[in-house]
Amino acid sequence: MPSKRSKSTKHSVAGRSTGVSLANFRMRAPAPPPPPTYYVKLFLVLPLPGHGFNDFQQLNFDVEEALNQIRRHFRVDLTVHDDRDMVEIRAINRKMANEALKAIRKLLERKPGDRVVWRPLALIKPLQGGNNTAQIALVPLEGLDGARAVAIANPDNSSNPADPAESLVYREEFEQALARAVANLRFVPNRMRMRINFGQILLKEWKKERSEYTFNELQQMAERAGPRGTVYIHTHMGRNTTVSRIREQLPQVFEDCVAQDIRVHNAEDAQPSMSLVLITKNLVCESVVDAAQGTTEIGSKGAPKYKYILGPMSVFHREKRARAVTIMTSCPQDRFDWCLEVENQIDDKKTALPFTAMALKQNVLFKETVTAQDFPPIRTNPQFLKAHQVELVIGKTSWSYLINSQYVLEVGLYHQWHLNTTGKPQTGAVVSLYGCDWDTQLGPANVAAGPRDWDNFSDQFLQPDSEDDDSDRLAGLFTLISKIQGILAKAMEEVS
């Protein structure tokens, strides 16, 4: 019998069989490029901290990511020898080795005002009528750890402006803090998020036997509290009805207020965005929640319900304050204070996270709803939460409004649980302000060849009040913040 023909096809060259089957030929992967040959080796001895340089181990940005960028940019191999306080540089030529060495030294250089570790900074807004004309009480807030500074009413000062010299001192302190923040953030390679959050600033330490303080005494307490970490801002305010009151007032205070999502002037028509936030011991994990309206089955009654799906997850440091910037302003004569915060986002492609977005999706279940104007009922796996040391679960529904064509005001309604998400949550409002371009300007950057090309904070992040570029941008921001504080105070009075 004739033998069966093989299924594999043989290729031939000049009538001769090569013996290579087509199947094997197609499966063969291209050979990887050969590793570079390093001909030059240099050793950079790390400079002593305090002699014009910062401590390599305590830099306030992601050092490993910065070194990886130097590796890729200059095509070098870097090895950090912690035991000998030196960095080994291997390069294909001496020029690349020297350029990499300069880049590492640039990362370590200490600039005027640099801080090895950023500590929260607490400032006090000047009082109307002068800082020495009113006493300030520290009032403990029920259910919270700390007391808030509240000015004791003085009818003689209700209509008097703050002293110009005292306002100038506050402004200079704020600008100096912003300058230090920009100097630190220029070398951060990761994506960052900057927001101005509104709430109540609380001191954890004060003299319990005293009920009243002068402005200078309070200022000294605030200066000590920042480095000690005994001051913070509580951003949750009011009840769920506070959100609707705030949204109703926005078009009345800001004539050009536009609902950002769909560009309508009617605040009630704005479609909200949603997110799920898990707060662990060291991290804040925030995932987008997408709502999609289903289809109505034949014979069923009523409108189709919304289904909810978890989207991408962003992770930020919580306790590592060296990776964040916090500048707080306590306003004793206002109902609410404010705080400028910059968070450093973790790159999940290069850093191992405690859990993935897929793992979170498998342990969270949303209930379908008729409308998508509020956060849906949720069930979470308690074993998953305990395994990853989750302390709080927060469902957030946010409405965003464009103000003055420059800034975005985000008004959020939060639902907060501990581990049992089937119980009744705590609810309230959260409000934050940010520039339209901030997220783009604070995106990931290659700092291997040099820091981010930023000048001062006002020119980089703040917008002029008008077409005049010479306008006082920082004063415009302070005015906008004061208007928002007035909206929040009025909303709280209406729901009290």
Coordinates of C-alpha atoms in Angstrom, one line a residue:
M1 CA 0.0 0.0 0.0
P2 CA 1.3 3.5 -0.7
S3 CA 2.2 5.3 2.5
K4 CA 0.0 8.2 3.7
R5 CA 1.3 11.6 2.8
S6 CA 2.4 13.6 5.8
K7 CA 0.2 16.6 6.8
S8 CA 3.2 18.8 7.3
T9 CA 4.5 20.6 4.1
K10 CA 8.2 20.5 3.4
H11 CA 9.8 23.6 1.9
S12 CA 12.5 23.0 -0.7
V13 CA 15.3 25.2 -2.0
A14 CA 16.5 24.5 -5.5
G15 CA 14.6 21.2 -5.6
R16 CA 16.0 20.0 -2.3
S17 CA 13.9 19.5 0.9
T18 CA 14.8 21.8 3.8
G19 CA 13.2 19.5 6.3
V20 CA 11.4 22.4 8.0
S21 CA 7.7 22.1 8.3
L22 CA 5.5 25.1 7.6
A23 CA 3.8 24.7 11.1
N24 CA 7.1 24.9 12.9
F25 CA 8.2 27.8 10.8
R26 CA 5.1 29.8 11.6
M27 CA 5.4 29.1 15.4
R28 CA 8.9 30.3 15.6
A29 CA 9.1 33.6 17.5
P30 CA 11.6 36.3 16.5
A31 CA 14.8 36.2 18.4
P32 CA 15.0 38.9 21.1
P33 CA 17.6 41.6 20.5
P34 CA 20.9 40.9 22.2
P35 CA 21.5 42.7 25.5
P36 CA 23.7 45.9 25.2
T37 CA 27.3 45.5 25.8
Y38 CA 28.5 47.9 28.6
Y39 CA 32.0 49.1 28.1
V40 CA 32.1 51.8 30.8
K41 CA 31.5 51.4 34.6
L42 CA 31.3 54.3 37.0
F43 CA 30.6 54.5 40.7
L44 CA 28.7 57.5 42.2
V45 CA 29.3 57.8 45.9
L46 CA 26.1 59.3 47.3
P47 CA 26.6 62.7 48.8
L48 CA 26.2 63.3 52.5
P49 CA 22.7 64.6 53.4
G50 CA 22.7 68.2 54.4
H51 CA 25.7 69.2 52.4
G52 CA 23.7 70.6 49.5
F53 CA 22.0 67.3 48.9
N54 CA 19.0 65.4 50.2
D55 CA 19.0 61.9 51.7
F56 CA 18.7 59.4 48.9
Q57 CA 16.5 57.1 51.1
Q58 CA 14.1 59.8 52.1
L59 CA 13.3 61.7 48.9
N60 CA 9.7 62.7 48.7
F61 CA 8.9 61.1 45.3
D62 CA 9.1 57.6 43.7
V63 CA 12.9 57.2 43.5
E64 CA 12.7 53.8 41.8
E65 CA 10.5 55.1 39.0
A66 CA 12.9 58.0 38.5
L67 CA 15.9 55.6 38.3
N68 CA 14.0 53.5 35.8
Q69 CA 13.4 56.5 33.6
I70 CA 17.2 57.3 33.8
R71 CA 17.9 53.7 32.8
R72 CA 15.7 53.9 29.7
H73 CA 16.6 57.5 28.7
F74 CA 20.4 57.0 28.8
R75 CA 20.4 53.2 28.1
V76 CA 22.4 52.4 31.2
D77 CA 22.3 49.8 33.9
L78 CA 22.0 51.1 37.5
T79 CA 22.6 49.2 40.7
V80 CA 22.1 50.9 44.1
H81 CA 24.4 49.6 46.8
D82 CA 22.7 50.6 50.0
D83 CA 25.5 49.0 52.2
R84 CA 28.1 51.2 50.5
D85 CA 26.0 54.3 49.8
M86 CA 26.9 54.3 46.1
V87 CA 25.3 53.8 42.7
E88 CA 27.0 51.6 40.1
I89 CA 26.5 52.9 36.6
R90 CA 27.3 50.7 33.5
A91 CA 26.9 52.3 30.1
I92 CA 27.8 51.7 26.4
N93 CA 30.0 54.7 26.4
R94 CA 31.5 57.3 28.7
K95 CA 29.1 60.1 27.5
M96 CA 26.0 58.1 28.5
A97 CA 27.6 57.2 31.8
N98 CA 28.4 60.9 32.6
E99 CA 24.9 62.0 31.6
A100 CA 23.3 59.4 33.8
L101 CA 25.5 60.5 36.7
K102 CA 24.5 64.1 36.3
A103 CA 20.8 63.1 36.2
I104 CA 21.2 61.2 39.5
R105 CA 23.0 64.2 41.2
K106 CA 20.2 66.5 39.9
L107 CA 17.6 64.4 41.7
L108 CA 19.5 64.7 44.9
E109 CA 20.3 68.4 44.8
R110 CA 18.7 70.4 47.7
K111 CA 16.8 73.5 46.6
P112 CA 16.0 76.5 48.9
G113 CA 13.0 75.6 51.0
D114 CA 13.3 71.8 50.3
R115 CA 11.9 69.5 52.9
V116 CA 13.0 65.9 53.2
V117 CA 9.5 64.9 54.3
W118 CA 6.5 67.1 53.6
R119 CA 4.4 67.8 56.7
P120 CA 0.9 69.2 56.7
L121 CA 1.0 73.0 57.0
A122 CA -1.8 74.8 58.8
L123 CA -2.4 78.5 58.3
I124 CA -5.0 80.9 59.9
K125 CA -7.0 83.3 57.7
P126 CA -6.8 86.8 59.1
L127 CA -9.8 88.0 61.0
Q128 CA -12.1 90.9 60.0
G129 CA -11.3 94.0 62.0
G130 CA -7.8 92.8 62.9
N131 CA -6.4 89.7 64.4
N132 CA -6.2 91.2 67.9
T133 CA -9.8 92.4 68.1
A134 CA -11.5 89.0 68.7
Q135 CA -11.0 85.9 70.8
I136 CA -11.1 82.4 69.3
A137 CA -12.6 79.3 70.9
L138 CA -11.6 75.7 70.2
V139 CA -14.9 73.8 69.9
P140 CA -14.8 70.0 70.1
L141 CA -17.1 68.4 67.4
E142 CA -19.3 65.5 68.4
G143 CA -18.1 62.2 67.0
L144 CA -14.8 63.5 65.7
D145 CA -11.3 63.5 67.1
G146 CA -10.4 67.1 67.6
A147 CA -11.7 70.7 68.0
R148 CA -12.3 73.4 65.4
A149 CA -11.3 77.1 65.8
V150 CA -14.4 79.4 65.9
A151 CA -14.1 83.2 66.3
I152 CA -16.3 84.6 69.1
A153 CA -18.7 87.0 67.6
N154 CA -17.8 90.7 67.9
P155 CA -20.5 93.0 66.5
D156 CA -18.0 95.8 66.1
N157 CA -15.9 93.8 63.6
S158 CA -18.7 92.3 61.5
S159 CA -18.4 94.8 58.7
N160 CA -14.8 95.7 59.0
P161 CA -12.3 94.2 56.5
A162 CA -9.2 92.4 57.6
D163 CA -6.1 94.4 58.2
P164 CA -4.1 94.7 54.9
A165 CA -0.8 94.1 56.5
E166 CA -2.1 90.9 58.2
S167 CA -3.6 89.7 55.0
L168 CA -0.3 90.3 53.2
V169 CA 1.5 88.2 55.8
Y170 CA -1.0 85.3 55.3
R171 CA -0.6 85.6 51.5
E172 CA 3.2 85.5 51.7
E173 CA 3.1 82.4 53.9
F174 CA 0.7 80.7 51.5
E175 CA 2.9 81.6 48.5
Q176 CA 6.0 80.3 50.2
A177 CA 4.2 77.0 50.9
L178 CA 3.2 76.8 47.2
A179 CA 6.7 77.5 46.1
R180 CA 8.0 74.6 48.2
A181 CA 5.3 72.4 46.9
V182 CA 6.2 73.1 43.2
A183 CA 9.9 72.6 44.0
N184 CA 9.1 69.1 45.4
L185 CA 6.5 68.1 42.7
R186 CA 8.7 68.9 39.8
F187 CA 10.7 65.7 40.3
V188 CA 7.7 63.4 40.8
P189 CA 7.4 61.1 37.8
N190 CA 4.0 59.6 38.7
R191 CA 0.6 61.0 37.9
M192 CA -0.7 63.3 40.7
R193 CA -4.1 64.7 41.7
M194 CA -4.5 68.2 43.1
R195 CA -7.8 69.4 44.7
I196 CA -9.0 72.2 47.0
N197 CA -11.2 70.4 49.5
F198 CA -13.7 72.1 51.8
G199 CA -14.6 71.0 55.4
Q200 CA -13.6 71.6 59.0
I201 CA -10.0 71.7 60.2
L202 CA -9.5 70.0 63.5
L203 CA -6.7 70.2 66.1
K204 CA -6.1 67.0 68.1
E205 CA -4.1 68.7 70.8
W206 CA -5.0 71.8 72.7
K207 CA -5.2 73.1 76.3
K208 CA -8.4 71.5 77.6
E209 CA -8.5 73.8 80.6
R210 CA -8.8 76.9 78.4
S211 CA -11.8 77.9 76.4
E212 CA -10.5 81.0 74.6
Y213 CA -7.3 81.9 72.7
T214 CA -5.8 84.9 71.0
F215 CA -5.1 84.7 67.2
N216 CA -1.3 84.5 67.9
E217 CA -1.8 81.6 70.4
L218 CA -3.9 79.7 67.9
Q219 CA -1.3 80.3 65.2
Q220 CA 1.5 78.9 67.3
M221 CA -0.6 75.8 68.1
A222 CA -1.3 75.3 64.4
E223 CA 2.4 75.7 63.5
R224 CA 3.3 72.9 66.0
A225 CA 0.4 70.7 64.9
G226 CA 1.5 70.4 61.3
P227 CA 4.9 68.7 61.9
R228 CA 3.4 66.6 64.6
G229 CA 0.6 65.4 62.4
T230 CA -2.1 66.4 64.9
V231 CA -4.1 68.6 62.6
Y232 CA -6.4 67.3 59.7
I233 CA -9.4 68.3 57.7
H234 CA -12.8 66.6 58.0
T235 CA -14.4 66.9 54.6
H236 CA -17.8 65.2 55.2
M237 CA -20.5 67.8 55.9
G238 CA -24.2 68.0 56.4
R239 CA -26.7 65.4 55.3
N240 CA -27.8 64.0 51.9
T241 CA -30.2 67.0 51.5
T242 CA -27.2 69.4 51.7
V243 CA -26.1 68.3 48.2
S244 CA -29.4 69.4 46.6
R245 CA -29.3 72.7 48.4
I246 CA -25.7 73.4 47.2
R247 CA -26.7 72.5 43.6
E248 CA -29.7 74.8 43.7
Q249 CA -27.5 77.8 44.8
L250 CA -24.7 77.4 42.2
P251 CA -26.5 79.1 39.3
Q252 CA -27.6 81.9 41.6
V253 CA -24.1 82.8 42.8
F254 CA -22.2 82.0 39.6
E255 CA -24.1 83.3 36.5
D256 CA -22.0 81.3 34.1
C257 CA -22.2 78.1 36.1
V258 CA -22.5 75.2 33.6
A259 CA -23.1 71.6 34.4
Q260 CA -19.9 70.1 33.0
D261 CA -21.1 66.7 31.8
I262 CA -23.8 67.8 29.4
R263 CA -23.4 71.6 29.1
V264 CA -26.7 72.7 30.4
H265 CA -27.5 75.5 32.7
N266 CA -30.2 73.6 34.7
A267 CA -28.3 72.1 37.5
E268 CA -31.0 69.5 38.1
D269 CA -30.4 68.0 34.6
A270 CA -26.8 67.2 35.2
Q271 CA -25.9 63.6 35.1
P272 CA -23.7 62.4 38.0
S273 CA -20.6 60.3 37.9
M274 CA -20.1 57.5 40.5
S275 CA -17.1 55.9 42.2
L276 CA -16.4 53.2 44.8
V277 CA -13.7 54.0 47.3
L278 CA -12.0 51.5 49.6
I279 CA -9.8 53.0 52.3
T280 CA -7.2 50.6 53.7
K281 CA -4.5 51.1 56.3
N282 CA -2.1 52.6 53.8
L283 CA -4.0 53.2 50.6
V284 CA -7.0 54.8 49.0
C285 CA -8.4 52.7 46.2
E286 CA -10.9 54.5 43.9
S287 CA -12.8 52.7 41.1
V288 CA -15.1 54.2 38.5
V289 CA -18.7 52.9 38.6
D290 CA -20.3 52.9 35.2
A291 CA -24.1 52.8 34.9
A292 CA -25.7 51.3 31.8
Q293 CA -29.4 51.1 31.1
G294 CA -30.6 47.7 30.1
T295 CA -33.2 46.7 27.6
T296 CA -36.9 46.0 28.5
E297 CA -37.9 42.4 28.0
I298 CA -41.0 41.6 26.0
G299 CA -44.1 41.6 28.2
S300 CA -42.4 43.3 31.1
K301 CA -43.7 46.5 32.7
G302 CA -41.9 49.7 33.5
A303 CA -38.7 51.3 32.3
P304 CA -35.5 49.3 31.9
K305 CA -33.3 49.2 34.9
Y306 CA -29.7 50.4 35.2
K307 CA -26.9 47.9 35.7
Y308 CA -23.6 48.9 37.3
I309 CA -20.1 47.8 36.4
L310 CA -16.8 48.6 38.1
G311 CA -14.3 50.3 35.8
P312 CA -10.6 51.3 36.1
M313 CA -9.1 51.7 39.6
S314 CA -6.7 54.5 40.8
V315 CA -4.7 54.0 44.0
F316 CA -3.2 56.8 46.1
H317 CA -0.9 56.7 49.2
R318 CA -2.7 57.4 52.5
E319 CA -0.3 57.5 55.4
K320 CA 3.0 58.3 53.5
R321 CA 2.8 62.0 53.9
A322 CA 6.1 62.4 52.2
R323 CA 4.3 61.6 48.9
A324 CA 1.6 64.3 49.3
V325 CA 1.3 68.0 49.8
T326 CA -1.2 69.5 52.3
I327 CA -1.7 73.2 52.9
M328 CA -4.6 73.9 55.2
T329 CA -6.3 77.3 55.9
S330 CA -8.4 77.6 59.0
C331 CA -11.2 80.2 58.8
P332 CA -12.5 80.9 62.3
Q333 CA -15.1 83.5 61.1
D334 CA -16.5 81.1 58.4
R335 CA -18.5 78.0 58.9
F336 CA -16.1 75.9 56.7
D337 CA -12.3 75.8 56.2
W338 CA -10.4 74.6 53.1
C339 CA -7.3 72.7 52.2
L340 CA -5.1 72.3 49.1
E341 CA -4.0 68.7 48.7
V342 CA -1.8 67.0 46.1
E343 CA -1.8 63.2 46.1
N344 CA 0.7 60.9 44.4
Q345 CA -0.9 58.2 42.4
I346 CA 0.6 54.7 42.5
D347 CA 1.5 53.2 39.1
D348 CA -0.2 49.8 39.3
K349 CA 1.9 48.5 36.3
K350 CA 5.1 48.9 38.2
T351 CA 4.0 48.5 41.8
A352 CA 2.4 45.4 43.3
L353 CA -1.0 46.4 44.7
P354 CA -2.9 44.5 47.5
F355 CA -5.6 43.5 45.0
T356 CA -6.5 44.1 41.3
A357 CA -9.5 45.8 39.8
M358 CA -10.6 42.3 38.6
A359 CA -10.4 40.9 42.1
L360 CA -12.5 43.8 43.4
K361 CA -15.1 43.3 40.7
Q362 CA -15.5 39.7 41.7
N363 CA -16.2 40.7 45.4
V364 CA -18.7 43.5 44.8
L365 CA -22.3 43.2 43.7
F366 CA -24.5 46.1 42.7
K367 CA -28.3 46.0 42.8
E368 CA -30.1 47.2 39.6
T369 CA -32.0 50.5 40.0
V370 CA -34.7 52.4 38.0
T371 CA -32.7 55.7 38.0
A372 CA -29.0 56.5 38.0
Q373 CA -29.1 59.7 40.2
D374 CA -27.9 58.1 43.4
F375 CA -25.4 55.4 44.4
P376 CA -26.9 52.0 44.1
P377 CA -27.3 49.4 46.9
I378 CA -24.2 47.4 47.2
R379 CA -23.0 44.1 48.7
T380 CA -19.4 43.3 49.4
N381 CA -17.6 40.1 50.4
P382 CA -16.6 40.7 54.1
Q383 CA -13.8 38.2 53.9
F384 CA -12.3 40.1 51.0
L385 CA -12.5 43.4 53.1
K386 CA -10.9 41.8 56.1
A387 CA -8.1 40.1 54.2
H388 CA -7.1 43.5 52.7
Q389 CA -7.5 45.5 55.9
V390 CA -10.3 47.7 54.5
E391 CA -11.4 50.2 57.1
L392 CA -14.1 52.1 55.1
V393 CA -16.2 51.6 52.0
I394 CA -17.5 54.8 50.4
G395 CA -19.9 55.1 47.5
K396 CA -19.7 58.5 45.9
T397 CA -22.1 60.2 43.5
S398 CA -20.6 63.4 42.0
W399 CA -22.0 66.4 40.0
S400 CA -19.4 68.6 38.3
Y401 CA -19.9 72.2 37.3
L402 CA -17.7 74.5 35.2
I403 CA -17.3 77.9 37.0
N404 CA -15.9 81.1 35.4
S405 CA -14.7 78.9 32.5
Q406 CA -11.6 78.2 34.6
Y407 CA -12.4 75.9 37.5
V408 CA -14.5 72.8 38.1
L409 CA -16.6 72.5 41.3
E410 CA -17.4 68.9 42.2
V411 CA -20.3 68.4 44.6
G412 CA -20.5 64.8 45.9
L413 CA -23.0 62.7 47.9
Y414 CA -21.2 60.0 49.9
H415 CA -22.5 56.8 51.4
Q416 CA -20.1 55.4 54.0
W417 CA -20.0 51.9 55.5
H418 CA -17.4 50.0 57.6
L419 CA -17.5 46.3 56.8
N420 CA -21.2 45.7 56.6
T421 CA -22.4 47.3 53.4
T422 CA -25.9 45.9 53.8
G423 CA -26.6 48.2 56.8
K424 CA -27.7 51.8 56.7
P425 CA -24.8 54.1 55.6
Q426 CA -23.7 57.4 56.9
T427 CA -24.4 60.1 54.2
G428 CA -23.4 63.7 53.6
A429 CA -21.8 66.1 51.2
V430 CA -18.2 66.4 50.0
V431 CA -17.1 69.5 47.9
S432 CA -13.9 70.1 46.1
L433 CA -12.5 72.6 43.5
Y434 CA -9.9 72.1 40.9
G435 CA -8.6 73.8 37.7
C436 CA -9.7 72.5 34.3
D437 CA -6.1 71.7 33.3
W438 CA -4.8 70.4 36.6
D439 CA -5.2 66.7 35.8
T440 CA -3.4 67.1 32.5
Q441 CA -0.6 69.2 33.9
L442 CA -0.1 66.6 36.7
G443 CA 0.0 63.6 34.4
P444 CA 3.0 61.2 34.4
A445 CA 6.3 62.8 33.3
N446 CA 9.8 61.7 32.3
V447 CA 12.1 63.4 34.8
A448 CA 15.2 61.5 33.7
A449 CA 16.5 64.4 31.6
G450 CA 15.4 67.0 34.1
P451 CA 12.4 68.0 36.3
R452 CA 9.0 69.2 35.0
D453 CA 9.2 72.5 33.3
W454 CA 7.2 74.5 35.8
D455 CA 7.6 78.0 37.0
N456 CA 5.8 79.5 40.0
F457 CA 2.4 78.0 41.1
S458 CA 0.2 80.9 40.1
D459 CA 1.5 81.0 36.5
Q460 CA 1.4 77.3 36.2
F461 CA -1.9 76.3 37.7
L462 CA -4.1 79.4 38.2
Q463 CA -6.1 81.3 35.6
P464 CA -6.6 85.1 35.3
D465 CA -9.9 86.5 36.3
S466 CA -10.2 88.2 32.9
E467 CA -8.5 88.5 29.6
D468 CA -5.8 90.5 31.4
D469 CA -2.9 88.1 32.0
D470 CA -1.5 90.6 34.6
S471 CA -4.5 90.2 36.9
D472 CA -3.8 88.9 40.5
R473 CA -4.5 85.2 40.0
L474 CA -4.1 84.2 43.6
A475 CA -6.5 86.9 44.8
G476 CA -9.0 85.6 42.2
L477 CA -8.7 82.1 43.7
F478 CA -9.2 83.4 47.2
T479 CA -12.4 85.3 46.1
L480 CA -13.7 82.2 44.4
I481 CA -13.1 80.1 47.6
S482 CA -14.9 82.7 49.7
K483 CA -18.0 82.5 47.5
I484 CA -18.0 78.7 47.8
Q485 CA -17.7 79.0 51.5
G486 CA -20.8 81.2 51.5
I487 CA -22.8 78.7 49.5
L488 CA -21.9 75.9 51.8
A489 CA -22.8 77.9 54.9
K490 CA -26.2 78.9 53.5
A491 CA -26.9 75.3 52.5
M492 CA -26.2 74.1 56.0
E493 CA -28.4 76.7 57.5
E494 CA -31.3 75.6 55.3
V495 CA -31.1 71.9 56.3
S496 CA -30.4 72.5 60.0

